Short mmCIF file of C-alpha atoms and ligand atoms in Angstrom, two decimals:
data_model
loop_
_atom_site.label_atom_id
_atom_site.label_comp_id
_atom_site.label_asym_id
_atom_site.label_seq_id
_atom_site.Cartn_x
_atom_site.Cartn_y
_atom_site.Cartn_z
CA MET K 1 17.80 37.31 21.96
CA PRO K 2 17.30 34.21 20.61
CA SER K 3 19.42 31.33 21.19
CA ASP K 4 22.15 30.28 18.92
CA LEU K 5 20.21 27.41 17.78
CA LEU K 6 18.09 30.01 15.69
CA ILE K 7 20.81 31.89 14.48
CA GLN K 8 23.01 30.69 11.24
CA THR K 9 25.32 33.02 9.70
CA LEU K 10 26.76 31.73 6.26
CA THR K 11 30.13 32.56 5.05
CA GLY K 12 31.81 33.09 1.91
CA LYS K 13 33.22 29.28 2.75
CA SER K 14 29.70 27.82 3.29
CA VAL K 15 29.50 24.10 1.36
CA LEU K 16 26.01 24.20 -0.09
CA ALA K 17 23.60 21.53 -1.07
CA GLY K 18 20.01 22.16 -1.35
CA VAL K 19 16.68 19.94 -2.38
CA PHE K 20 14.31 20.18 -5.29
CA GLY K 21 10.74 19.30 -5.00
CA TRP K 22 7.04 20.54 -6.08
CA PRO K 23 6.49 21.20 -2.93
CA ILE K 24 9.07 21.49 -0.81
CA SER K 25 7.40 22.38 2.22
CA HIS K 26 6.72 19.12 4.00
CA SER K 27 10.23 17.40 3.20
CA ARG K 28 12.05 16.27 6.12
CA SER K 29 15.35 16.65 4.49
CA PRO K 30 16.57 20.15 5.33
CA ARG K 31 15.89 18.87 9.14
CA LEU K 32 17.86 16.34 9.07
CA HIS K 33 20.90 17.73 6.82
CA GLY K 34 20.47 20.70 9.53
CA TYR K 35 20.76 18.54 12.22
CA TRP K 36 23.75 16.63 11.05
CA LEU K 37 25.62 20.09 9.65
CA ARG K 38 24.84 21.72 13.23
CA LYS K 39 25.76 18.07 15.30
CA TYR K 40 29.58 18.29 13.39
CA GLY K 41 29.83 21.79 13.87
CA ILE K 42 30.46 22.47 9.36
CA ASP K 43 29.85 26.05 8.28
CA GLY K 44 27.10 24.46 5.50
CA ALA K 45 23.80 24.90 4.72
CA TYR K 46 21.25 22.38 3.12
CA VAL K 47 18.54 24.49 1.67
CA PRO K 48 15.13 23.82 0.39
CA PHE K 49 13.68 25.23 -2.98
CA ALA K 50 10.40 24.66 -4.23
CA THR K 51 11.22 24.27 -7.92
CA HIS K 52 8.08 23.94 -10.62
CA PRO K 53 8.74 20.92 -12.98
CA ALA K 54 8.78 23.77 -15.51
CA LYS K 55 11.89 25.20 -13.88
CA LEU K 56 13.75 21.96 -12.89
CA GLU K 57 16.46 21.44 -15.42
CA GLN K 58 17.03 25.83 -15.21
CA ALA K 59 17.29 24.73 -11.50
CA ILE K 60 19.64 21.94 -11.70
CA ARG K 61 21.84 23.67 -14.00
CA ALA K 62 22.49 26.66 -11.81
CA LEU K 63 24.10 24.41 -8.81
CA PRO K 64 27.77 24.54 -10.91
CA ALA K 65 27.31 28.26 -11.32
CA LEU K 66 26.09 29.38 -7.58
CA GLY K 67 29.04 27.23 -5.78
CA PHE K 68 26.81 24.59 -4.60
CA LYS K 69 28.29 20.96 -4.28
CA GLY K 70 25.06 19.11 -5.39
CA GLY K 71 21.61 18.27 -3.43
CA ASN K 72 18.40 15.82 -3.63
CA ILE K 73 15.64 15.46 -5.54
CA THR K 74 12.38 14.61 -4.77
CA LEU K 75 9.04 14.17 -5.58
CA PRO K 76 7.74 14.80 -8.25
CA HIS K 77 11.71 15.16 -10.35
CA LYS K 78 13.03 12.20 -9.00
CA GLU K 79 12.73 10.23 -12.83
CA ARG K 80 12.94 13.54 -14.96
CA ALA K 81 16.06 14.21 -13.43
CA LEU K 82 18.03 11.43 -14.49
CA GLY K 83 17.65 12.81 -17.94
CA LEU K 84 18.96 16.69 -16.77
CA VAL K 85 22.28 15.76 -15.38
CA ASP K 86 25.19 15.41 -17.43
CA GLU K 87 25.84 11.35 -16.26
CA ALA K 88 23.83 9.25 -14.07
CA THR K 89 25.10 5.83 -12.25
CA ALA K 90 24.55 2.60 -13.32
CA LEU K 91 22.58 2.09 -9.99
CA ALA K 92 20.55 5.48 -10.60
CA GLN K 93 20.23 4.16 -14.25
CA ARG K 94 18.97 0.94 -13.00
CA ILE K 95 16.36 2.18 -10.69
CA GLY K 96 15.13 5.06 -13.37
CA ALA K 97 15.58 7.74 -11.51
CA VAL K 98 17.98 10.26 -9.60
CA ASN K 99 17.98 11.19 -5.74
CA THR K 100 21.29 12.73 -5.18
CA LEU K 101 23.44 15.34 -7.45
CA LEU K 102 27.20 15.78 -7.05
CA VAL K 103 28.53 18.84 -8.99
CA ARG K 104 32.11 18.16 -9.62
CA GLU K 105 35.41 19.75 -9.84
CA ASP K 106 34.63 20.15 -13.38
CA GLY K 107 31.16 21.32 -13.11
CA THR K 108 29.20 18.47 -14.24
CA ILE K 109 26.61 16.74 -12.61
CA LEU K 110 26.60 13.33 -11.65
CA GLY K 111 23.20 11.90 -11.02
CA ASP K 112 22.83 8.87 -8.44
CA ASN K 113 20.20 6.90 -6.35
CA THR K 114 20.23 6.57 -2.80
CA ASP K 115 17.09 5.47 -2.29
CA GLY K 116 17.64 1.39 -2.56
CA TYR K 117 20.74 1.96 -0.48
CA GLY K 118 18.92 3.76 2.44
CA PHE K 119 16.13 1.05 2.48
CA LEU K 120 18.74 -1.63 2.74
CA ALA K 121 20.70 0.42 4.94
CA HIS K 122 18.34 0.51 7.50
CA LEU K 123 16.72 -3.50 7.09
CA ILE K 124 20.60 -4.38 8.64
CA ALA K 125 20.79 -1.62 10.78
CA SER K 126 17.53 -2.92 12.22
CA LYS K 127 17.87 -6.66 12.14
CA PRO K 128 21.38 -7.53 11.67
CA ASP K 129 20.45 -11.56 11.21
CA TRP K 130 18.35 -10.52 8.31
CA ASN K 131 19.11 -13.30 5.47
CA ALA K 132 18.66 -11.92 1.69
CA ALA K 133 18.88 -15.47 0.72
CA SER K 134 16.41 -17.01 3.13
CA GLY K 135 13.37 -17.16 1.09
CA PRO K 136 11.22 -15.42 -1.35
CA ALA K 137 10.52 -11.45 -0.74
CA VAL K 138 6.96 -10.16 -1.14
CA VAL K 139 6.92 -5.98 -2.60
CA LEU K 140 3.87 -4.53 -2.93
CA GLY K 141 3.55 -1.43 -5.13
CA ALA K 142 5.11 -1.01 -8.75
CA GLY K 143 5.51 3.17 -8.31
CA GLY K 144 8.77 5.04 -8.01
CA ALA K 145 10.19 3.50 -4.23
CA SER K 146 9.09 0.27 -5.17
CA ARG K 147 11.73 0.27 -8.06
CA ALA K 148 14.66 1.53 -6.14
CA VAL K 149 13.43 -1.45 -3.24
CA VAL K 150 13.26 -4.00 -5.90
CA VAL K 151 16.95 -3.63 -7.30
CA ALA K 152 18.37 -3.40 -3.35
CA LEU K 153 16.63 -6.50 -2.94
CA LEU K 154 17.48 -8.39 -5.84
CA GLU K 155 21.17 -6.67 -5.71
CA ALA K 156 20.87 -8.43 -1.59
CA GLY K 157 20.54 -11.42 -3.39
CA VAL K 158 16.97 -12.68 -2.40
CA PRO K 159 16.28 -15.69 -4.75
CA ALA K 160 12.68 -14.88 -5.81
CA LEU K 161 10.83 -11.57 -5.53
CA ARG K 162 6.89 -11.70 -6.00
CA LEU K 163 5.38 -8.20 -7.26
CA VAL K 164 2.14 -7.19 -6.06
CA ASN K 165 0.66 -4.49 -8.01
CA ARG K 166 -3.04 -3.16 -8.36
CA THR K 167 -2.16 -1.91 -12.08
CA THR K 168 -0.50 -5.27 -13.29
CA ARG K 169 0.68 -3.89 -16.27
CA ARG K 170 2.84 -1.49 -14.36
CA ALA K 171 4.43 -4.35 -12.34
CA GLU K 172 5.33 -6.03 -15.45
CA GLU K 173 7.01 -2.74 -17.41
CA LEU K 174 9.16 -2.84 -13.76
CA ALA K 175 10.05 -6.34 -14.13
CA ALA K 176 11.10 -6.27 -17.93
CA ALA K 177 13.26 -3.38 -17.04
CA ILE K 178 14.56 -4.40 -13.77
CA GLY K 179 15.08 -8.09 -14.87
CA GLY K 180 16.18 -10.80 -12.17
CA PRO K 181 13.41 -13.27 -10.50
CA ILE K 182 10.68 -11.45 -10.37
CA GLU K 183 7.42 -12.76 -10.49
CA VAL K 184 4.45 -10.71 -10.94
CA ILE K 185 0.96 -11.72 -9.03
CA ALA K 186 -2.29 -9.79 -9.34
CA TRP K 187 -3.18 -7.39 -6.53
CA ASP K 188 -6.31 -9.86 -5.64
CA ASP K 189 -4.08 -12.50 -5.30
CA ARG K 190 -1.86 -10.82 -2.46
CA ALA K 191 -2.89 -12.76 0.66
CA ALA K 192 -1.58 -16.14 -1.37
CA ALA K 193 1.41 -14.54 -2.28
CA LEU K 194 2.45 -14.40 0.73
CA LYS K 195 2.84 -18.18 1.78
CA GLU K 196 6.47 -19.17 2.28
CA ALA K 197 7.64 -15.31 2.21
CA SER K 198 10.61 -14.27 4.25
CA LEU K 199 10.13 -10.69 3.83
CA LEU K 200 6.98 -7.99 3.00
CA VAL K 201 7.31 -4.80 1.90
CA ASN K 202 4.77 -2.33 1.44
CA THR K 203 5.82 0.74 -0.86
CA THR K 204 2.37 2.11 -1.84
CA ASN K 205 0.82 4.77 -0.28
CA LEU K 206 -2.15 3.10 1.43
CA GLY K 207 -2.04 3.15 5.13
CA GLN K 208 -0.21 6.61 4.92
CA ALA K 209 -2.16 9.59 6.77
CA GLY K 210 -4.65 10.98 4.17
CA GLN K 211 -4.63 7.75 2.38
CA ALA K 212 -6.79 4.64 1.44
CA PRO K 213 -6.08 1.68 4.27
CA LEU K 214 -3.72 -1.13 3.08
CA GLU K 215 -6.18 -3.86 3.45
CA ILE K 216 -3.97 -7.67 3.53
CA ASP K 217 -5.10 -10.82 5.23
CA LEU K 218 -1.54 -11.76 6.80
CA ALA K 219 -3.00 -15.22 7.77
CA THR K 220 -0.38 -17.18 5.20
CA LEU K 221 2.55 -15.19 5.94
CA PRO K 222 4.99 -17.17 7.88
CA VAL K 223 5.40 -15.60 11.97
CA ALA K 224 9.34 -15.28 10.95
CA ALA K 225 8.85 -13.27 8.02
CA LEU K 226 9.91 -9.45 8.54
CA VAL K 227 7.04 -6.72 7.58
CA TYR K 228 8.82 -3.75 6.14
CA ASP K 229 6.60 -0.40 5.29
CA ILE K 230 8.31 2.33 3.87
CA VAL K 231 5.43 4.60 5.13
CA TYR K 232 6.46 6.57 8.04
CA THR K 233 3.41 8.51 8.75
CA PRO K 234 1.95 7.01 10.74
CA LEU K 235 5.65 5.44 11.68
CA LEU K 236 3.35 2.64 13.08
CA THR K 237 1.07 1.74 10.59
CA ASP K 238 -1.76 -0.68 10.58
CA LEU K 239 0.31 -2.50 8.24
CA LEU K 240 3.20 -2.94 11.01
CA ARG K 241 0.57 -3.47 13.86
CA ALA K 242 -1.14 -6.11 12.08
CA ALA K 243 2.06 -8.16 11.80
CA GLN K 244 3.23 -7.42 15.75
CA ALA K 245 0.33 -8.38 16.71
CA ARG K 246 0.79 -12.15 15.66
CA GLY K 247 4.32 -12.30 16.31
CA ASN K 248 5.92 -10.73 12.98
CA PRO K 249 9.37 -8.94 13.46
CA ILE K 250 8.61 -4.92 11.99
CA VAL K 251 10.54 -2.62 10.28
CA ASP K 252 9.63 0.76 10.16
CA GLY K 253 9.99 3.45 7.20
CA ILE K 254 11.56 6.70 8.68
CA GLY K 255 14.92 4.87 8.63
CA MET K 256 14.85 4.81 4.97
CA LEU K 257 14.71 8.40 4.70
CA LEU K 258 17.36 8.74 7.25
CA HIS K 259 19.98 6.06 5.55
CA GLN K 260 19.57 7.61 2.33
CA ALA K 261 20.56 11.16 3.02
CA ARG K 262 24.62 9.35 4.54
CA PRO K 263 25.90 8.92 1.19
CA GLY K 264 25.01 12.68 -0.10
CA PHE K 265 25.75 14.36 2.98
CA ALA K 266 29.18 12.77 3.02
CA ALA K 267 29.90 13.66 -0.55
CA TRP K 268 28.85 17.14 -0.18
CA PHE K 269 30.31 18.18 3.70
CA GLY K 270 33.03 15.40 4.03
CA ARG K 271 31.97 13.90 7.01
CA GLU K 272 30.40 10.44 7.43
CA PRO K 273 26.75 11.30 9.43
CA GLU K 274 25.51 8.93 11.67
CA VAL K 275 22.19 7.97 12.51
CA THR K 276 21.06 7.58 16.03
CA PRO K 277 17.95 7.73 17.61
CA GLU K 278 18.59 11.57 18.74
CA LEU K 279 18.42 12.22 15.09
CA ARG K 280 15.47 9.95 14.19
CA SER K 281 13.47 11.33 17.36
CA PHE K 282 14.40 15.15 15.55
CA VAL K 283 13.41 14.31 12.41
CA LEU K 284 9.70 13.12 13.54
CA GLY K 285 9.84 16.86 15.35
CA GLU K 286 9.50 14.66 18.94
P1 LIG L 301 6.17 6.53 -4.98
O1 LIG L 301 6.86 7.26 -6.20
O2 LIG L 301 6.14 6.86 -3.93
O3 LIG L 301 6.29 4.87 -5.48
P2 LIG L 301 3.82 6.21 -7.04
O4 LIG L 301 4.50 5.94 -8.13
O5 LIG L 301 2.03 7.22 -7.36
O6 LIG L 301 4.35 6.56 -5.62
O7 LIG L 301 3.54 4.65 -7.08
C1 LIG L 301 2.51 4.15 -5.76
C2 LIG L 301 1.87 3.12 -5.80
O8 LIG L 301 0.72 3.08 -4.80
C3 LIG L 301 1.71 2.13 -6.70
O9 LIG L 301 2.21 0.77 -6.84
C4 LIG L 301 0.07 2.24 -7.03
O10 LIG L 301 -0.53 1.27 -8.05
P3 LIG L 301 -0.92 1.60 -9.12
O11 LIG L 301 0.13 1.12 -9.93
O12 LIG L 301 -2.21 0.38 -9.83
O13 LIG L 301 -0.94 3.11 -9.10
C5 LIG L 301 -0.07 1.84 -5.47
N1 LIG L 301 -1.69 2.90 -4.91
C6 LIG L 301 -1.89 3.75 -4.86
N2 LIG L 301 -3.18 3.73 -4.63
C7 LIG L 301 -3.59 2.18 -4.30
C8 LIG L 301 -4.88 1.64 -4.03
N3 LIG L 301 -5.83 2.28 -3.82
N4 LIG L 301 -4.95 0.36 -4.26
C9 LIG L 301 -4.00 -0.37 -4.80
N5 LIG L 301 -2.30 0.14 -4.69
C10 LIG L 301 -2.82 1.66 -4.45
#
């Protein structure tokens, strides 16, 4: 007899949500939401959908007819999903991407973005005395993840944001689209950009398992500056290891994933979920 951990029988009343990605097999979101559903004893399911880009519109449009409350959008669909929802929140529009869908009572679909929220909520949970106004923030990368991080930091009140990207044009486009006190800095000048910074964030995929290493000289970074890497495979990246060795406080990347899931879960399943050390271990597969 398998343990009841392995048995899940859905009923006609089950509350349903899903996640669309291509591929979807390495998404940790089903594990994350599955943990909360079980913990809170909710009759519901969170279903991973391997959705080819050519089928994304059809797949999203099917949610109301199937009785789904909503879901998540993951790579590579987040930007396109913005144009496929009936309405997008101002925040999703500013970030330029949707990661959370809500099916409303009238069957229309609202797109939101909780990535920036997750980034900031994890930062504040990890370092409650962090003060956004304490100095310039340096953000490495100008891709999709960077946009959510940049918007979150500007809304939190960082006085200046130095945006460093290999492709300068991409950083300039991001700065122009988002606005605010953003200074674009060339990738080769990244070490000098750390001077007097109070926060360094890596939003590139450098340092991730299977990717090139992130090479950056931390010598000019103040020792009080917080170093946050949104890469979470491995959890302790070379950047975080180097920062820790010289005495900088560090924030790892897994908490951003955990916290970005909270607003969606609460909206679909009607319960505010908690981020706990047990959840973190479970999602990491420890
Ligand atoms: P995501 O949506 O996860 O942010 P992305 O949009 O592909 O992914 O962005 C990846 C980021 O990592 C970009 O900032 C990219 O720099 P470019 O805009 O110049 O492509 C950065 N990146 C990837 N490989 C890199 C490398 N070898 N050196 C420097 N930056 C790199």
